[in-house]
Amino acid sequence: MPGKEENFSEWYNEILQTAEIMDVRYPVKGLYVWFPFGFAMRRYVYDLLRSLLDRDHEEVLFPLLVPEQEFMKEAEHIKGFENEVYWVTRGGQNELDVPLVLRPTSETAIYPIFKLWIRSHRDLPIKVYQIVNTFRHETKHTRPLIRLREITSFKEAHTAHTTWDDAENQVKDAVKLYKDFFTQLAIPHLITRRPEWDKFPGAAYTIAFDTIMPDGRTLQIGTIHNLGDNFARTFDIRYEDAEGEQQYANQTCYGISERCIAALISVHGDKKGLVLPPEVAPYQVVIVPIVFSDERKAEILDAAGSLLLRLKEEGVRVVLDDRDERPGAKYYRWEQKGVPLRVEIGPKDLDEGVYTLARRDGNPKSKVRFDEIFDRIKTTFEDIHANIQKNAEEAFKSKIKDCRTFDEIKDATKSGVARIYWCGNPDCGQRIEDQLDLSLLGISEETDDHGSCIVCSKGNSRVSYLARTF
Ligand code: 5CA
Ligand code: ZN
């Protein structure tokens, strides 16, 4: 495989195919097919996300089609999406009376119904989410899992509250939830408040999570929007407060797509293929019997088979590769698929009562006694996760450079992200973006550090980041 830093696109396309994640041969631009292995990864990743959400959200399912009138209600929202929506205008041979939009996201499908669900302050807060496909006629270069025209795994949460402060607190909770999620995936991230000109259409403000891809470009992997009462006014979502007065609800929404899987692949993968945290690896352990001679074959396969059963009973996702093939070919195949741990059983191991363990994250092989295997697997998984996380964080930190001049920024963003001070003034912000052809991710939500604005030198300016983005 090509190196992922030097030639990211090539590496990425190659790994999607060799690890059998996405089949890119579907004959519609921006639409791709999940292979079974890729879909299994998706399942474990989304199980994590679901279990975080299920603590205090309810799952719902709204229709895919949105009537034109509803879609056309919120002016900012329309402006943001009108060039990207797909229209359904015919049923069979006939023009539809009411043209329908394929949801690019579901505010305009959900909020007319929120209006019906919300009567009194006692109905609030509402916190729901759905995991659905959404459609965006993206005009920028499409790419599997990264920029799709059919987003197949769009997790969108929608909440409604009485006050602005409650919505604000919900934003904070959502930030924590996303932090948890990306930490479980060992994906380092920046958290920033998007500049005004880059916020979600119709939002009061947008908080974004970005990770840094191997080529130094950032990828937005999640966004959280405080909608204030903008949509509530448009869709007439009101509640009666304790004093009997009618008030507009305050809302938030936050979304994650399969970009989280693109990040998972790209941040941890290497020249051999996928590297996965054990939590989301479709196969956590592969057992490879090492058979040299026919004479001990049955005995070795027996030992491998009983280990397989034992690990399965313990809930480990394990596969036994007993194909008639060289061990080297097997190692290669399962390394491509990112299996965190390989257990080898050969004649010498049998004699000594041990298994040989090989870790995908690169540590040397080790031996473990038969009766200690399960405990060892557990601790090794923890260790692998920590190691993957540490490597990812080191790579991430090494890609962020403090910059005090435009020349330094130009240099830093060739292969990474520039950390600067920005006063928050749009004039300064847009001037850097335009002059350097970079995106300003916005002011950091993670630090209070401050200095003088890189454009106007105003003191007390906050930390911000400039990057080439996907
Ligand atoms: N309604 C809100 C929150 S649910 C919303 O649609 N926000 S969004 O437009 O920012 O999208 C949420 C996330 O989906 C983004 O942060 C980004 O990570 C991902 N995303 C957006 N467009 C695409 C696309 N074309 N392909 C893949 N992922 C996308
Ligand atoms: Zn400034």
Short mmCIF file of C-alpha atoms and ligand atoms in Angstrom, two decimals:
data_model
loop_
_atom_site.label_atom_id
_atom_site.label_comp_id
_atom_site.label_asym_id
_atom_site.label_seq_id
_atom_site.Cartn_x
_atom_site.Cartn_y
_atom_site.Cartn_z
CA MET A 1 0.00 0.00 0.00
CA PRO A 2 1.11 3.59 -0.59
CA GLY A 3 2.02 5.67 2.49
CA LYS A 4 -1.05 7.36 3.94
CA GLU A 5 0.72 10.68 4.66
CA GLU A 6 2.32 11.03 1.25
CA ASN A 7 -0.53 9.80 -0.84
CA PHE A 8 -3.66 9.81 1.22
CA SER A 9 -6.24 9.47 -1.54
CA GLU A 10 -4.57 6.47 -3.06
CA TRP A 11 -4.05 4.81 0.34
CA TYR A 12 -7.67 5.49 1.29
CA ASN A 13 -9.16 4.07 -1.90
CA GLU A 14 -6.93 1.04 -1.63
CA ILE A 15 -7.85 0.26 1.96
CA LEU A 16 -11.59 0.60 1.33
CA GLN A 17 -11.22 -2.10 -1.27
CA THR A 18 -8.64 -4.45 0.26
CA ALA A 19 -10.23 -4.43 3.72
CA GLU A 20 -13.64 -4.79 2.05
CA ILE A 21 -15.29 -1.75 3.56
CA MET A 22 -16.98 0.00 0.64
CA ASP A 23 -17.59 -1.14 -2.90
CA VAL A 24 -17.18 1.99 -5.00
CA ARG A 25 -18.55 0.55 -8.23
CA TYR A 26 -22.17 1.58 -7.79
CA PRO A 27 -23.15 3.43 -10.95
CA VAL A 28 -24.37 6.66 -9.33
CA LYS A 29 -21.89 9.37 -8.36
CA GLY A 30 -21.57 9.86 -4.61
CA LEU A 31 -23.37 6.60 -3.73
CA TYR A 32 -21.49 3.56 -2.46
CA VAL A 33 -22.16 0.04 -1.24
CA TRP A 34 -21.28 -1.28 2.21
CA PHE A 35 -19.49 -4.63 2.03
CA PRO A 36 -20.46 -7.05 4.83
CA PHE A 37 -17.18 -6.38 6.68
CA GLY A 38 -17.57 -2.61 6.40
CA PHE A 39 -21.15 -2.88 7.51
CA ALA A 40 -20.08 -4.87 10.58
CA MET A 41 -17.67 -2.06 11.49
CA ARG A 42 -20.48 0.39 11.04
CA ARG A 43 -22.64 -1.65 13.37
CA TYR A 44 -20.14 -1.69 16.23
CA VAL A 45 -19.36 2.00 15.84
CA TYR A 46 -23.04 2.92 15.79
CA ASP A 47 -23.75 0.60 18.72
CA LEU A 48 -21.37 2.78 20.74
CA LEU A 49 -23.08 5.93 19.56
CA ARG A 50 -26.51 4.51 20.26
CA SER A 51 -25.63 3.41 23.77
CA LEU A 52 -24.40 6.92 24.57
CA LEU A 53 -27.56 8.48 23.16
CA ASP A 54 -29.94 5.97 24.73
CA ARG A 55 -28.99 7.19 28.19
CA ASP A 56 -31.26 10.21 27.81
CA HIS A 57 -32.64 10.35 24.26
CA GLU A 58 -35.45 8.42 22.62
CA GLU A 59 -35.11 6.95 19.17
CA VAL A 60 -37.65 7.95 16.51
CA LEU A 61 -38.13 7.52 12.79
CA PHE A 62 -39.49 10.25 10.53
CA PRO A 63 -40.27 10.02 6.81
CA LEU A 64 -37.70 10.60 4.10
CA LEU A 65 -39.90 12.89 2.02
CA VAL A 66 -40.59 16.48 3.02
CA PRO A 67 -43.38 18.50 1.41
CA GLU A 68 -42.23 21.61 -0.44
CA GLN A 69 -44.17 24.05 1.76
CA GLU A 70 -42.51 22.81 4.93
CA PHE A 71 -39.09 22.77 3.37
CA MET A 72 -39.51 26.31 2.07
CA LYS A 73 -40.43 27.84 5.42
CA GLU A 74 -37.15 28.74 7.12
CA ALA A 75 -35.37 31.33 4.95
CA GLU A 76 -31.79 30.72 6.12
CA HIS A 77 -32.25 26.98 6.02
CA ILE A 78 -33.54 27.08 2.44
CA LYS A 79 -30.66 29.28 1.39
CA GLY A 80 -28.23 26.79 2.89
CA PHE A 81 -29.69 23.76 1.16
CA GLU A 82 -31.55 24.85 -1.98
CA ASN A 83 -28.66 24.05 -4.28
CA GLU A 84 -28.21 20.63 -2.70
CA VAL A 85 -31.67 19.09 -2.47
CA TYR A 86 -33.04 16.35 -4.64
CA TRP A 87 -36.65 16.78 -5.69
CA VAL A 88 -39.29 14.14 -6.22
CA THR A 89 -41.75 15.67 -8.63
CA ARG A 90 -43.46 12.72 -10.28
CA GLY A 91 -45.51 9.75 -9.13
CA GLY A 92 -45.59 7.31 -12.01
CA GLN A 93 -46.57 9.29 -15.10
CA ASN A 94 -48.11 12.21 -13.23
CA GLU A 95 -46.62 15.38 -11.84
CA LEU A 96 -47.16 15.50 -8.08
CA ASP A 97 -49.48 18.24 -6.78
CA VAL A 98 -47.04 18.82 -3.97
CA PRO A 99 -43.39 18.40 -4.92
CA LEU A 100 -41.35 16.55 -2.31
CA VAL A 101 -37.81 16.99 -1.10
CA LEU A 102 -35.52 14.10 -0.12
CA ARG A 103 -34.39 15.16 3.37
CA PRO A 104 -30.90 16.68 3.37
CA THR A 105 -31.36 16.61 7.17
CA SER A 106 -34.69 16.42 8.97
CA GLU A 107 -35.55 19.72 10.66
CA THR A 108 -38.33 20.43 8.19
CA ALA A 109 -39.74 16.90 8.56
CA ILE A 110 -39.58 16.81 12.35
CA TYR A 111 -40.48 20.32 13.48
CA PRO A 112 -44.03 20.49 12.10
CA ILE A 113 -44.67 17.40 14.24
CA PHE A 114 -42.86 18.86 17.26
CA LYS A 115 -45.46 21.64 16.98
CA LEU A 116 -48.13 18.99 17.59
CA TRP A 117 -46.25 17.19 20.35
CA ILE A 118 -45.43 20.29 22.37
CA ARG A 119 -48.26 22.05 24.20
CA SER A 120 -47.10 22.74 27.71
CA HIS A 121 -43.81 23.29 29.53
CA ARG A 122 -44.50 19.83 30.98
CA ASP A 123 -43.90 18.33 27.51
CA LEU A 124 -40.34 19.67 27.55
CA PRO A 125 -37.55 18.85 27.19
CA ILE A 126 -37.88 16.53 24.21
CA LYS A 127 -34.71 14.70 23.17
CA VAL A 128 -34.96 12.38 20.20
CA TYR A 129 -32.62 10.99 17.59
CA GLN A 130 -32.79 8.95 14.44
CA ILE A 131 -30.21 7.15 12.31
CA VAL A 132 -31.27 7.44 8.69
CA ASN A 133 -30.10 8.14 5.19
CA THR A 134 -30.13 11.72 3.93
CA PHE A 135 -29.47 13.13 0.49
CA ARG A 136 -27.34 16.06 -0.55
CA HIS A 137 -26.51 16.87 -4.13
CA GLU A 138 -22.92 17.75 -3.20
CA THR A 139 -21.08 19.66 -5.90
CA LYS A 140 -17.61 19.29 -4.38
CA HIS A 141 -15.55 16.16 -5.14
CA THR A 142 -17.45 13.15 -3.74
CA ARG A 143 -15.58 10.50 -1.78
CA PRO A 144 -16.69 7.28 -0.03
CA LEU A 145 -17.69 7.83 3.64
CA ILE A 146 -16.47 11.43 3.45
CA ARG A 147 -18.55 13.41 0.98
CA LEU A 148 -21.63 11.49 -0.07
CA ARG A 149 -24.71 12.30 -2.01
CA GLU A 150 -26.54 9.65 -0.06
CA ILE A 151 -25.37 9.80 3.53
CA THR A 152 -26.41 6.35 4.68
CA SER A 153 -25.67 6.65 8.40
CA PHE A 154 -26.84 10.09 9.43
CA LYS A 155 -27.36 10.22 13.18
CA GLU A 156 -29.34 13.34 13.90
CA ALA A 157 -30.53 14.32 17.36
CA HIS A 158 -33.19 16.98 17.85
CA THR A 159 -34.08 18.53 21.18
CA ALA A 160 -36.58 21.13 22.36
CA HIS A 161 -36.43 23.09 25.62
CA THR A 162 -38.19 25.90 27.38
CA THR A 163 -35.35 28.43 27.62
CA TRP A 164 -32.24 29.50 25.76
CA ASP A 165 -30.19 28.46 28.79
CA ASP A 166 -31.60 24.95 28.71
CA ALA A 167 -30.73 24.68 25.03
CA GLU A 168 -27.27 26.01 25.83
CA ASN A 169 -26.83 23.30 28.48
CA GLN A 170 -27.98 20.70 25.99
CA VAL A 171 -25.25 21.88 23.62
CA LYS A 172 -22.74 21.31 26.42
CA ASP A 173 -24.14 17.83 27.09
CA ALA A 174 -23.90 17.02 23.40
CA VAL A 175 -20.28 18.20 23.32
CA LYS A 176 -19.55 15.83 26.21
CA LEU A 177 -21.36 13.00 24.47
CA TYR A 178 -19.39 13.50 21.26
CA LYS A 179 -16.14 13.74 23.22
CA ASP A 180 -16.95 10.39 24.83
CA PHE A 181 -17.79 8.88 21.49
CA PHE A 182 -14.62 10.01 19.74
CA THR A 183 -12.51 9.03 22.74
CA GLN A 184 -13.94 5.53 22.55
CA LEU A 185 -12.88 5.48 18.92
CA ALA A 186 -9.49 6.94 19.93
CA ILE A 187 -9.98 9.75 17.41
CA PRO A 188 -8.30 13.01 18.48
CA HIS A 189 -10.28 16.13 17.65
CA LEU A 190 -10.47 19.91 17.77
CA ILE A 191 -13.62 21.51 19.14
CA THR A 192 -14.35 24.98 17.81
CA ARG A 193 -17.18 27.43 17.38
CA ARG A 194 -17.64 27.88 13.65
CA PRO A 195 -17.36 31.43 12.31
CA GLU A 196 -20.70 33.12 11.57
CA TRP A 197 -20.33 32.57 7.83
CA ASP A 198 -19.82 28.85 8.28
CA LYS A 199 -22.54 27.95 10.76
CA PHE A 200 -25.47 25.62 10.06
CA PRO A 201 -28.23 27.33 8.05
CA GLY A 202 -30.80 28.56 10.58
CA ALA A 203 -28.64 28.06 13.69
CA ALA A 204 -27.73 30.68 16.29
CA TYR A 205 -24.28 29.08 16.46
CA THR A 206 -22.48 25.85 15.56
CA ILE A 207 -19.90 23.88 17.52
CA ALA A 208 -17.86 21.53 15.36
CA PHE A 209 -15.57 18.55 15.92
CA ASP A 210 -12.74 18.20 13.41
CA THR A 211 -10.05 15.59 13.20
CA ILE A 212 -6.84 15.85 11.21
CA MET A 213 -6.42 13.37 8.39
CA PRO A 214 -3.04 11.86 7.45
CA ASP A 215 -2.43 14.43 4.68
CA GLY A 216 -2.98 17.29 7.13
CA ARG A 217 -6.42 18.25 5.94
CA THR A 218 -9.15 18.47 8.55
CA LEU A 219 -12.38 16.53 8.42
CA GLN A 220 -15.50 17.79 10.17
CA ILE A 221 -16.74 14.72 12.01
CA GLY A 222 -19.63 16.12 13.98
CA THR A 223 -21.56 19.31 14.58
CA ILE A 224 -23.79 20.63 17.33
CA HIS A 225 -26.13 23.51 16.66
CA ASN A 226 -27.95 25.80 19.02
CA LEU A 227 -31.01 26.77 16.98
CA GLY A 228 -32.34 29.26 19.53
CA ASP A 229 -36.01 29.88 18.73
CA ASN A 230 -35.39 30.42 15.00
CA PHE A 231 -37.09 27.22 13.90
CA ALA A 232 -39.70 27.46 16.66
CA ARG A 233 -40.83 30.80 15.23
CA THR A 234 -40.93 29.40 11.71
CA PHE A 235 -42.76 26.21 12.62
CA ASP A 236 -44.78 27.80 15.40
CA ILE A 237 -43.51 25.50 18.15
CA ARG A 238 -44.90 27.03 21.33
CA TYR A 239 -45.54 25.87 24.87
CA GLU A 240 -47.60 27.30 27.69
CA ASP A 241 -45.31 28.26 30.56
CA ALA A 242 -46.12 27.91 34.29
CA GLU A 243 -47.83 31.33 34.23
CA GLY A 244 -50.06 30.34 31.33
CA GLU A 245 -48.15 32.44 28.78
CA GLN A 246 -47.33 31.16 25.29
CA GLN A 247 -43.57 30.92 24.65
CA TYR A 248 -41.45 29.75 21.77
CA ALA A 249 -39.40 26.63 22.38
CA ASN A 250 -35.61 26.71 22.16
CA GLN A 251 -34.02 23.96 20.13
CA THR A 252 -30.78 22.19 19.36
CA CYS A 253 -29.73 19.56 16.87
CA TYR A 254 -26.53 17.63 16.41
CA GLY A 255 -25.33 15.25 13.77
CA ILE A 256 -22.72 12.62 13.02
CA SER A 257 -22.35 10.71 9.77
CA GLU A 258 -20.22 7.82 8.51
CA ARG A 259 -17.40 10.32 8.37
CA CYS A 260 -16.67 8.97 11.85
CA ILE A 261 -15.79 5.69 10.15
CA ALA A 262 -13.67 7.47 7.53
CA ALA A 263 -11.79 9.05 10.45
CA LEU A 264 -11.46 5.73 12.26
CA ILE A 265 -9.93 4.12 9.18
CA SER A 266 -7.65 7.01 8.30
CA VAL A 267 -6.39 8.04 11.72
CA HIS A 268 -5.34 4.54 12.82
CA GLY A 269 -4.64 2.66 9.60
CA ASP A 270 -1.11 1.92 8.36
CA LYS A 271 0.77 0.43 5.42
CA LYS A 272 -0.62 -3.02 6.08
CA GLY A 273 -4.23 -1.91 6.30
CA LEU A 274 -6.74 -1.26 9.05
CA VAL A 275 -5.85 -0.83 12.70
CA LEU A 276 -8.93 -0.89 14.90
CA PRO A 277 -9.66 -0.35 18.57
CA PRO A 278 -10.93 -3.75 19.85
CA GLU A 279 -14.30 -2.21 20.81
CA VAL A 280 -15.28 -1.74 17.17
CA ALA A 281 -13.28 -4.45 15.40
CA PRO A 282 -15.68 -6.86 13.66
CA TYR A 283 -13.19 -9.61 14.52
CA GLN A 284 -11.29 -8.98 17.72
CA VAL A 285 -9.23 -12.14 17.67
CA VAL A 286 -8.12 -14.46 14.86
CA ILE A 287 -6.86 -17.92 15.70
CA VAL A 288 -4.28 -19.32 13.28
CA PRO A 289 -3.25 -22.95 13.66
CA ILE A 290 0.36 -23.51 12.58
CA VAL A 291 0.47 -26.92 10.97
CA PHE A 292 3.82 -28.21 9.70
CA SER A 293 3.13 -31.90 9.42
CA ASP A 294 0.11 -34.10 8.94
CA GLU A 295 0.96 -36.05 12.00
CA ARG A 296 0.06 -33.35 14.53
CA LYS A 297 -2.56 -31.61 12.41
CA ALA A 298 -5.62 -33.07 14.14
CA GLU A 299 -4.27 -32.28 17.57
CA ILE A 300 -3.53 -28.64 16.68
CA LEU A 301 -6.87 -28.08 14.97
CA ASP A 302 -8.51 -29.56 18.02
CA ALA A 303 -6.81 -27.13 20.35
CA ALA A 304 -7.67 -24.24 18.05
CA GLY A 305 -11.30 -25.37 17.87
CA SER A 306 -11.72 -25.55 21.60
CA LEU A 307 -10.12 -22.13 22.09
CA LEU A 308 -12.57 -20.78 19.52
CA LEU A 309 -15.51 -22.12 21.50
CA ARG A 310 -14.18 -20.84 24.77
CA LEU A 311 -13.60 -17.32 23.51
CA LYS A 312 -17.00 -17.25 21.84
CA GLU A 313 -18.60 -18.22 25.14
CA GLU A 314 -16.80 -15.31 26.76
CA GLY A 315 -18.29 -12.95 24.17
CA VAL A 316 -15.11 -12.32 22.20
CA ARG A 317 -15.65 -11.77 18.46
CA VAL A 318 -13.31 -14.46 17.24
CA VAL A 319 -12.63 -16.26 13.98
CA LEU A 320 -10.65 -19.42 13.35
CA ASP A 321 -8.74 -19.38 10.07
CA ASP A 322 -8.21 -23.07 9.38
CA ARG A 323 -7.96 -22.74 5.62
CA ASP A 324 -5.35 -24.82 3.87
CA GLU A 325 -2.96 -21.95 3.27
CA ARG A 326 0.43 -20.64 4.43
CA PRO A 327 0.24 -18.89 7.80
CA GLY A 328 1.90 -15.82 6.26
CA ALA A 329 -0.98 -15.36 3.81
CA LYS A 330 -3.43 -15.58 6.70
CA TYR A 331 -1.52 -13.06 8.81
CA TYR A 332 -1.56 -10.65 5.89
CA ARG A 333 -5.30 -10.99 5.29
CA TRP A 334 -6.31 -10.43 8.90
CA GLU A 335 -3.85 -7.60 9.34
CA GLN A 336 -5.50 -5.86 6.41
CA LYS A 337 -8.79 -6.15 8.26
CA GLY A 338 -7.35 -4.69 11.45
CA VAL A 339 -7.91 -7.68 13.75
CA PRO A 340 -6.33 -6.42 16.98
CA LEU A 341 -5.00 -9.76 18.22
CA ARG A 342 -3.80 -12.95 16.58
CA VAL A 343 -3.44 -16.19 18.51
CA GLU A 344 -1.14 -18.77 16.94
CA ILE A 345 -1.07 -22.40 17.96
CA GLY A 346 1.81 -24.53 16.71
CA PRO A 347 3.28 -27.88 17.80
CA LYS A 348 5.84 -26.26 20.11
CA ASP A 349 3.11 -24.17 21.74
CA LEU A 350 1.07 -27.29 22.35
CA ASP A 351 4.01 -29.04 23.99
CA GLU A 352 4.62 -26.06 26.26
CA GLY A 353 0.94 -25.44 27.04
CA VAL A 354 1.00 -21.89 25.67
CA TYR A 355 -0.46 -19.78 22.88
CA THR A 356 1.55 -17.24 20.91
CA LEU A 357 0.01 -13.78 20.76
CA ALA A 358 0.70 -11.19 18.06
CA ARG A 359 -0.70 -7.68 18.31
CA ARG A 360 -1.82 -5.70 15.28
CA ASP A 361 -0.55 -2.48 16.85
CA GLY A 362 3.00 -3.65 16.45
CA ASN A 363 4.30 -4.91 19.78
CA PRO A 364 6.50 -8.04 19.74
CA LYS A 365 4.95 -11.49 20.03
CA SER A 366 4.40 -12.96 23.47
CA LYS A 367 3.34 -16.26 25.00
CA VAL A 368 0.49 -16.94 27.37
CA ARG A 369 -0.44 -20.09 29.27
CA PHE A 370 -3.64 -21.83 28.20
CA ASP A 371 -5.53 -21.03 31.39
CA GLU A 372 -4.55 -17.36 31.36
CA ILE A 373 -5.67 -16.58 27.84
CA PHE A 374 -8.94 -14.90 28.63
CA ASP A 375 -7.57 -12.49 31.24
CA ARG A 376 -4.67 -11.73 28.98
CA ILE A 377 -6.98 -10.91 26.08
CA LYS A 378 -8.90 -8.49 28.23
CA THR A 379 -5.85 -6.60 29.43
CA THR A 380 -4.29 -6.70 25.97
CA PHE A 381 -7.40 -5.08 24.49
CA GLU A 382 -7.15 -2.27 27.00
CA ASP A 383 -3.50 -1.88 26.25
CA ILE A 384 -4.08 -1.86 22.50
CA HIS A 385 -6.73 0.82 22.86
CA ALA A 386 -4.40 2.97 24.97
CA ASN A 387 -1.55 2.46 22.53
CA ILE A 388 -3.65 3.30 19.48
CA GLN A 389 -4.90 6.39 21.26
CA LYS A 390 -1.39 7.48 22.19
CA ASN A 391 -0.12 7.03 18.63
CA ALA A 392 -3.09 8.92 17.22
CA GLU A 393 -2.61 11.77 19.66
CA GLU A 394 1.09 12.05 18.89
CA ALA A 395 0.40 12.19 15.16
CA PHE A 396 -2.37 14.73 15.77
CA LYS A 397 -0.21 17.01 17.94
CA SER A 398 2.66 16.84 15.49
CA LYS A 399 0.36 18.19 12.78
CA ILE A 400 -0.63 21.36 14.68
CA LYS A 401 1.82 24.27 14.54
CA ASP A 402 1.71 27.62 16.32
CA CYS A 403 1.91 30.34 13.69
CA ARG A 404 2.58 34.06 14.05
CA THR A 405 2.95 35.10 10.41
CA PHE A 406 1.21 34.36 7.12
CA ASP A 407 4.38 32.66 5.87
CA GLU A 408 4.40 30.35 8.85
CA ILE A 409 0.75 29.53 8.20
CA LYS A 410 1.45 28.73 4.56
CA ASP A 411 4.22 26.41 5.58
CA ALA A 412 2.33 24.69 8.39
CA THR A 413 -0.78 24.02 6.35
CA LYS A 414 1.13 22.19 3.64
CA SER A 415 0.97 19.14 5.86
CA GLY A 416 -1.08 20.17 8.89
CA VAL A 417 -3.05 22.76 10.79
CA ALA A 418 -2.04 26.28 11.83
CA ARG A 419 -2.87 27.36 15.36
CA ILE A 420 -3.30 31.14 15.48
CA TYR A 421 -4.91 33.91 17.49
CA TRP A 422 -7.96 35.51 15.94
CA CYS A 423 -9.90 38.44 17.36
CA GLY A 424 -13.24 37.03 16.17
CA ASN A 425 -13.87 39.90 13.77
CA PRO A 426 -15.26 38.54 10.46
CA ASP A 427 -13.17 41.05 8.47
CA CYS A 428 -9.96 39.59 9.88
CA GLY A 429 -11.24 36.04 9.55
CA GLN A 430 -12.34 36.30 5.96
CA ARG A 431 -9.19 38.13 5.00
CA ILE A 432 -6.99 35.22 6.15
CA GLU A 433 -9.26 32.67 4.50
CA ASP A 434 -9.23 34.49 1.18
CA GLN A 435 -5.56 35.43 1.11
CA LEU A 436 -4.37 31.97 2.03
CA ASP A 437 -7.14 29.89 0.51
CA LEU A 438 -7.70 28.07 3.80
CA SER A 439 -10.65 27.51 6.12
CA LEU A 440 -10.85 29.11 9.52
CA LEU A 441 -12.28 26.41 11.77
CA GLY A 442 -13.28 28.93 14.42
CA ILE A 443 -12.45 29.75 18.00
CA SER A 444 -11.35 26.89 20.23
CA GLU A 445 -13.82 25.71 22.85
CA GLU A 446 -11.02 23.93 24.68
CA THR A 447 -8.63 26.64 25.81
CA ASP A 448 -8.69 30.20 27.15
CA ASP A 449 -5.19 30.87 25.92
CA HIS A 450 -4.97 34.22 24.15
CA GLY A 451 -2.62 36.52 22.26
CA SER A 452 -2.73 39.16 19.54
CA CYS A 453 -4.83 38.67 16.40
CA ILE A 454 -2.73 37.50 13.49
CA VAL A 455 -4.40 40.07 11.20
CA CYS A 456 -5.15 43.22 13.24
CA SER A 457 -2.92 42.57 16.27
CA LYS A 458 -5.77 43.19 18.69
CA GLY A 459 -4.78 41.79 22.09
CA ASN A 460 -6.73 39.18 24.02
CA SER A 461 -7.59 37.29 20.84
CA ARG A 462 -8.52 33.63 21.20
CA VAL A 463 -7.03 30.47 19.77
CA SER A 464 -8.30 29.46 16.34
CA TYR A 465 -7.20 27.05 13.62
CA LEU A 466 -6.62 27.35 9.89
CA ALA A 467 -6.56 24.31 7.66
CA ARG A 468 -7.16 22.81 4.31
CA THR A 469 -10.38 20.86 4.72
CA PHE A 470 -12.15 17.93 3.15
N1 5CA B 1 -29.29 19.03 11.15
C1 5CA B 1 -27.90 19.25 11.50
C2 5CA B 1 -27.49 18.42 12.67
S1 5CA B 1 -28.17 16.84 12.67
C3 5CA B 1 -27.02 18.99 10.31
O1 5CA B 1 -27.47 18.56 9.27
N2 5CA B 1 -25.75 19.33 10.49
S2 5CA B 1 -24.62 19.17 9.38
O2 5CA B 1 -25.09 19.66 8.10
O3 5CA B 1 -23.47 19.83 9.90
O4 5CA B 1 -24.33 17.65 9.21
C4 5CA B 1 -23.93 16.87 10.31
C5 5CA B 1 -22.64 16.15 10.02
O5 5CA B 1 -22.80 15.29 8.91
C6 5CA B 1 -21.48 17.07 9.62
O6 5CA B 1 -20.82 17.57 10.76
C7 5CA B 1 -20.60 16.14 8.82
O7 5CA B 1 -19.71 15.45 9.68
C8 5CA B 1 -21.57 15.17 8.21
N3 5CA B 1 -21.83 15.44 6.78
C9 5CA B 1 -22.35 16.55 6.22
N4 5CA B 1 -22.45 16.44 4.88
C10 5CA B 1 -21.97 15.21 4.57
C11 5CA B 1 -21.80 14.47 3.34
N5 5CA B 1 -22.15 15.00 2.17
N6 5CA B 1 -21.27 13.23 3.42
C12 5CA B 1 -20.92 12.69 4.59
N7 5CA B 1 -21.06 13.33 5.77
C13 5CA B 1 -21.58 14.56 5.77
ZN ZN B 2 -8.35 40.83 14.14
#
